[in-house]
PDB file of C-alpha atoms in Angstrom:
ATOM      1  CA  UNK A1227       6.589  50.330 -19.268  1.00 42.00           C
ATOM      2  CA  UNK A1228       6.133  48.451 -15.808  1.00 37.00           C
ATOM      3  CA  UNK A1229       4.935  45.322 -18.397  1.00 39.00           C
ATOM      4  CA  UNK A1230       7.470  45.379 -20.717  1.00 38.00           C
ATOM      5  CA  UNK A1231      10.239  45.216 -17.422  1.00 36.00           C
ATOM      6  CA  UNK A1232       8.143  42.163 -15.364  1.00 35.00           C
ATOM      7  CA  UNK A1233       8.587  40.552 -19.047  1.00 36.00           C
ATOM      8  CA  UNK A1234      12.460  41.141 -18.807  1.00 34.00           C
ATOM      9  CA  UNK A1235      12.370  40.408 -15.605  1.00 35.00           C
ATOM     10  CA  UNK A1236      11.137  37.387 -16.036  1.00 35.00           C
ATOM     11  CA  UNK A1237      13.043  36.153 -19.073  1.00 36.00           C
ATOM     12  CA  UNK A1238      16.588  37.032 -17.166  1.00 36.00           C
ATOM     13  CA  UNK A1239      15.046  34.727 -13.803  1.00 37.00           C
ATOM     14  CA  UNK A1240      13.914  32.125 -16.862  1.00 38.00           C
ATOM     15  CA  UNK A1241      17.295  32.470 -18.525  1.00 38.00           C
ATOM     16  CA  UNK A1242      19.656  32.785 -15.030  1.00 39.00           C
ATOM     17  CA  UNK A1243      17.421  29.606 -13.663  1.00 39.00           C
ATOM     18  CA  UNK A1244      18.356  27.462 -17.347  1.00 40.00           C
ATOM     19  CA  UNK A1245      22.015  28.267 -16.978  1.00 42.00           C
ATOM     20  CA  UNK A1246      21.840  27.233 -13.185  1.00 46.00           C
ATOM     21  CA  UNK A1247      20.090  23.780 -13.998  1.00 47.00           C
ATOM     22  CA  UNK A1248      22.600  23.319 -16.423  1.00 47.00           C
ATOM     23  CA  UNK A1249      25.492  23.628 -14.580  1.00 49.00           C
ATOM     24  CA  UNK A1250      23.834  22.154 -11.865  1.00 50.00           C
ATOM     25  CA  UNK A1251      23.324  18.906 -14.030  1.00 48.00           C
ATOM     26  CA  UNK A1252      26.953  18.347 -15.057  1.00 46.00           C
ATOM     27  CA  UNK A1253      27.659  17.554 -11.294  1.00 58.00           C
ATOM     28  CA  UNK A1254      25.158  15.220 -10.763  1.00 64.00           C
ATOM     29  CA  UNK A1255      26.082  12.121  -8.588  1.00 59.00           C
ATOM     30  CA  UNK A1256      26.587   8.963 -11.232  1.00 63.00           C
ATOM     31  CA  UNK A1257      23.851   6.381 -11.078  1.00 64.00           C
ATOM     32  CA  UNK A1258      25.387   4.060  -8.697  1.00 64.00           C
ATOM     33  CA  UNK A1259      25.825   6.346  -6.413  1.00 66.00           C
ATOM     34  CA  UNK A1260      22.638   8.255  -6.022  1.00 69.00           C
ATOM     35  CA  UNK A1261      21.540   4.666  -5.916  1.00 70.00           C
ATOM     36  CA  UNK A1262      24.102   3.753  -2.742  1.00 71.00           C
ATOM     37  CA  UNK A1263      22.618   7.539  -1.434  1.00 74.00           C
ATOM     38  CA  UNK A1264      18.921   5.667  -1.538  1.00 78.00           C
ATOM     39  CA  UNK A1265      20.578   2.750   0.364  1.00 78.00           C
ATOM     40  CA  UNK A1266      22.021   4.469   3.015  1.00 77.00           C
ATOM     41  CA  UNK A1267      19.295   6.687   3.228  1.00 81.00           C
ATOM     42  CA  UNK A1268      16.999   3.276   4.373  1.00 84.00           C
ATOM     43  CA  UNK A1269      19.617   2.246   6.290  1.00 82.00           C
ATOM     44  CA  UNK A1270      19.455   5.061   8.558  1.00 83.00           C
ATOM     45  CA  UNK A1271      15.781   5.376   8.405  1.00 88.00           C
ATOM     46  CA  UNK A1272      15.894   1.322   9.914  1.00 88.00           C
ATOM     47  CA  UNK A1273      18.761   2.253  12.368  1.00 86.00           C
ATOM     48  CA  UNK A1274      16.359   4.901  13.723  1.00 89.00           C
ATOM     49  CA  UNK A1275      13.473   2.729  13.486  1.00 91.00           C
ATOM     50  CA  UNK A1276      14.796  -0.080  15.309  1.00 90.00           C
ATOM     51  CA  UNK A1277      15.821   1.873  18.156  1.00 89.00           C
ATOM     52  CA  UNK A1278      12.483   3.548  18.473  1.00 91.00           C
ATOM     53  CA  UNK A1279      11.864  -0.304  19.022  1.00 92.00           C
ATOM     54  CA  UNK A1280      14.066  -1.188  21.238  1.00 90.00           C
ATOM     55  CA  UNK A1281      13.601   1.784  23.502  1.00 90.00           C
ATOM     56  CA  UNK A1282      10.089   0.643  23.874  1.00 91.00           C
ATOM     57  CA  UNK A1283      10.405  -3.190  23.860  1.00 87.00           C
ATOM     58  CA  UNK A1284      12.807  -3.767  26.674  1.00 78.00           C
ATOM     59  CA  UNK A1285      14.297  -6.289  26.813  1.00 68.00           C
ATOM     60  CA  UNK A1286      13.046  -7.400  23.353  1.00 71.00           C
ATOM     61  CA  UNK A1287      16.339  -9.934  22.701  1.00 78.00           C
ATOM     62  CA  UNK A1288      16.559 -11.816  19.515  1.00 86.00           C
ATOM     63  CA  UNK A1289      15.928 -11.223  15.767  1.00 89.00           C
ATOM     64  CA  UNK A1290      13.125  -8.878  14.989  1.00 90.00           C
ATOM     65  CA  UNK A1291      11.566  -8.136  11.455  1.00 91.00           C
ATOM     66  CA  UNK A1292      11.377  -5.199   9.375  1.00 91.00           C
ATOM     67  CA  UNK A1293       7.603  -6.392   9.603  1.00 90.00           C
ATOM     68  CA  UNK A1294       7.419  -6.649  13.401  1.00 91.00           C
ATOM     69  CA  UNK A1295       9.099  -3.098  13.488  1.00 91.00           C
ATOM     70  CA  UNK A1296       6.215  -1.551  10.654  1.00 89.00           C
ATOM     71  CA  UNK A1297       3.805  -3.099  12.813  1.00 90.00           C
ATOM     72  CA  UNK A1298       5.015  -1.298  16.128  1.00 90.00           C
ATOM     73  CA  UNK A1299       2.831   1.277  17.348  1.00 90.00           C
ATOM     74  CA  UNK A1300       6.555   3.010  18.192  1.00 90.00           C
ATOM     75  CA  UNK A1301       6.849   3.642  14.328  1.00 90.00           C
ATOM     76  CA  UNK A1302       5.898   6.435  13.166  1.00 91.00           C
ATOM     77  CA  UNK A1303       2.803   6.155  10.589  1.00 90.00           C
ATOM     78  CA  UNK A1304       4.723   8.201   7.606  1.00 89.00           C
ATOM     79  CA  UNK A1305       7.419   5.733   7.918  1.00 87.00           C
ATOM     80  CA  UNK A1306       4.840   2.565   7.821  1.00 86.00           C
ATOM     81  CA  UNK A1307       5.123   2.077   3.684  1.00 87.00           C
ATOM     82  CA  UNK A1308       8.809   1.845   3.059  1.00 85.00           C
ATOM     83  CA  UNK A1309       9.699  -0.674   0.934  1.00 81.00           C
ATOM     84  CA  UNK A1310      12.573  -2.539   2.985  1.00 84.00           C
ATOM     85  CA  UNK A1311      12.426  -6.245   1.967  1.00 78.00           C
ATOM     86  CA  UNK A1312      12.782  -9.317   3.897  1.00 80.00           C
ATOM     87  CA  UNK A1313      16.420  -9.514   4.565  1.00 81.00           C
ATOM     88  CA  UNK A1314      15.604  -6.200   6.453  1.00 87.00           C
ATOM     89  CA  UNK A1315      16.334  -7.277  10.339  1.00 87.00           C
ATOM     90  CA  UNK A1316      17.776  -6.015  13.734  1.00 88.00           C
ATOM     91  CA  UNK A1317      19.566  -8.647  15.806  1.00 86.00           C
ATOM     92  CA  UNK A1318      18.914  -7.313  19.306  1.00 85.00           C
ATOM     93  CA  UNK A1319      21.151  -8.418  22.813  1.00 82.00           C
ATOM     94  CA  UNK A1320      19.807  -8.297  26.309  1.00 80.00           C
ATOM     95  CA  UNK A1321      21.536  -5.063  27.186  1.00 80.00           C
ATOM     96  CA  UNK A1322      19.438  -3.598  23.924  1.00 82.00           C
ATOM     97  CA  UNK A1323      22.481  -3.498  21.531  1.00 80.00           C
ATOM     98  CA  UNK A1324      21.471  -4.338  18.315  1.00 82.00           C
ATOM     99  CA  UNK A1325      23.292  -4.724  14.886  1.00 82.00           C
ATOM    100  CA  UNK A1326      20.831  -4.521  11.270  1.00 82.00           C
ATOM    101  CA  UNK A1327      21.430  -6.990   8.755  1.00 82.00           C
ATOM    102  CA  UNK A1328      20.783  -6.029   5.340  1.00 79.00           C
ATOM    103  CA  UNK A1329      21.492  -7.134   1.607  1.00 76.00           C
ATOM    104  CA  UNK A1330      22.966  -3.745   0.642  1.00 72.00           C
ATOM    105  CA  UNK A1331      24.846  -2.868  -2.780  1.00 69.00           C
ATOM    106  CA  UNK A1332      28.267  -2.654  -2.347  1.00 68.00           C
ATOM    107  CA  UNK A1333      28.933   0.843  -3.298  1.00 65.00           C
ATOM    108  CA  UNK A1334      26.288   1.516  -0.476  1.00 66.00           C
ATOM    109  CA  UNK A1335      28.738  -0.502   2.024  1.00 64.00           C
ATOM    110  CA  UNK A1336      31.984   1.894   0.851  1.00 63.00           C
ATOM    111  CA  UNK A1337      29.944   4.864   1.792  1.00 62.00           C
ATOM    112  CA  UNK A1338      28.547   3.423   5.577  1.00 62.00           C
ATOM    113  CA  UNK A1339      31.528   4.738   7.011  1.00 58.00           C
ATOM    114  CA  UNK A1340      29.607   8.603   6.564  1.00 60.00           C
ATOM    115  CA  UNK A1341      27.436   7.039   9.472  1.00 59.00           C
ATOM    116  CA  UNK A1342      30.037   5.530  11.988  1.00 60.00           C
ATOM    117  CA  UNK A1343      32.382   7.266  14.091  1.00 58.00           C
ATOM    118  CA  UNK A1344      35.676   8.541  13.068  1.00 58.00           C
ATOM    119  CA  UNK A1345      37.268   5.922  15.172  1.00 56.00           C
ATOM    120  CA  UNK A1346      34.992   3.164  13.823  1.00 57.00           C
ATOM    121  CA  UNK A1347      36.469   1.004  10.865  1.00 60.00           C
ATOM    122  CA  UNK A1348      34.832  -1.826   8.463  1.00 62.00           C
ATOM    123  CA  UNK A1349      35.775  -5.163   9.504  1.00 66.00           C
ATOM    124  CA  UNK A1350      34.668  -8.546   7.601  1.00 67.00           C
ATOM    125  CA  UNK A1351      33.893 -11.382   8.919  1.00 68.00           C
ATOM    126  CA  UNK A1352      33.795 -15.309   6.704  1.00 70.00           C
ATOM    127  CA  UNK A1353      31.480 -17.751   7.570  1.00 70.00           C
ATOM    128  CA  UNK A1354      29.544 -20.502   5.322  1.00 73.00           C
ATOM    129  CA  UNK A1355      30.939 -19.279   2.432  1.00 71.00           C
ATOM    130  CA  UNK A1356      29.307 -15.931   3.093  1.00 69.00           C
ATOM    131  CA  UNK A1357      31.322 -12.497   3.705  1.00 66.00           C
ATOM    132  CA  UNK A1358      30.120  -9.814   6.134  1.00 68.00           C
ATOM    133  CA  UNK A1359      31.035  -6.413   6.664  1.00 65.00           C
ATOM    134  CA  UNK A1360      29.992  -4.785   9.717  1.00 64.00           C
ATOM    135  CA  UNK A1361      31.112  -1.555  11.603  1.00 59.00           C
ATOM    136  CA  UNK A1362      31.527  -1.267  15.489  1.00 58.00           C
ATOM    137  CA  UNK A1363      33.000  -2.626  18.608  1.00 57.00           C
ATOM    138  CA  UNK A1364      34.777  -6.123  18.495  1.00 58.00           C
ATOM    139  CA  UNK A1365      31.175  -7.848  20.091  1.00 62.00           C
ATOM    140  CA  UNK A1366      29.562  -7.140  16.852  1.00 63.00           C
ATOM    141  CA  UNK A1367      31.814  -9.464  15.305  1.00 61.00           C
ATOM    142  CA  UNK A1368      29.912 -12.665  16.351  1.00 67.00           C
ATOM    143  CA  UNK A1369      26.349 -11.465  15.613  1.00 72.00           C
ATOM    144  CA  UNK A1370      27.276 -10.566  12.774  1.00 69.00           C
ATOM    145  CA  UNK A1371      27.412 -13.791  11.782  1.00 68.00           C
ATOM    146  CA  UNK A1372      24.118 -14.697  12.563  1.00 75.00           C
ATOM    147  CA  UNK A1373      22.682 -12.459   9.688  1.00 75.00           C
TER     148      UNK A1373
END
């Protein structure tokens, strides 16, 4: 008796679990999205990363490498092997400010705004031929150029 009710048992969690991944399927995120998710998801991980940088390079003004950062004893080990590639960088100012550049997807850009204060809005900025979109205070306006 006891093994013929772990067998229902486990048939209804078997059957209960199916009908759960099922409708749990249907409301996946498209493609492009889960791939802007990945995006944003590196983008924080760098945000962190850099100022784990800063904070222990100070004053360490100027452009610094996703390579310099992986190198830093201030990141963390687990973090060392992310694939971030060479437009990856942080343009630091003397006050330790900095602004990331990255080559990001632009369904990734639409969805930035999850990251920013309410108050904070995209702007763009033009310049040789090249369109930015950056989030902040009006100062980031002119290094973001420099990307």
């Amino acid at each position: 008796m006891n093994v013929i009710m772990s067998m229902l048992s486990l048939s209804l969690l078997f059957t209960t679990g199916m009908l759960i991944n099922g409708k749990y399927l249907e409301r996946e995120l498209p493609r492009s999205a889960r791939a802007a998710n990945v995006e944003i998801g590196l983008y924080k991980t760098f945000m962190l990363l850099t100022s784990y940088y800063v904070t222990a390079n100070r004053p360490p003004a100027g452009t610094i490498s996703w390579q310099t950062i992986v190198q830093s004893s201030s990141t963390p080990d687990s973090m060392k092997n992310l694939a971030l590639g060479s437009s990856w960088k942080a343009i630091v100012d003397s006050t330790g400010g900095f602004i990331i550049c990255a080559k990001l997807d632009e369904s990734a850009t639409s969805g930035m705004t999850q990251l920013m204060q309410p108050a904070a809005a995209a702007q763009s900025v033009s310049s040789g031929g090249k369109n930015y979109l950056w989030y902040g205070d009006a100062g980031a306006s002119a290094t973001a150029t420099q990307c």
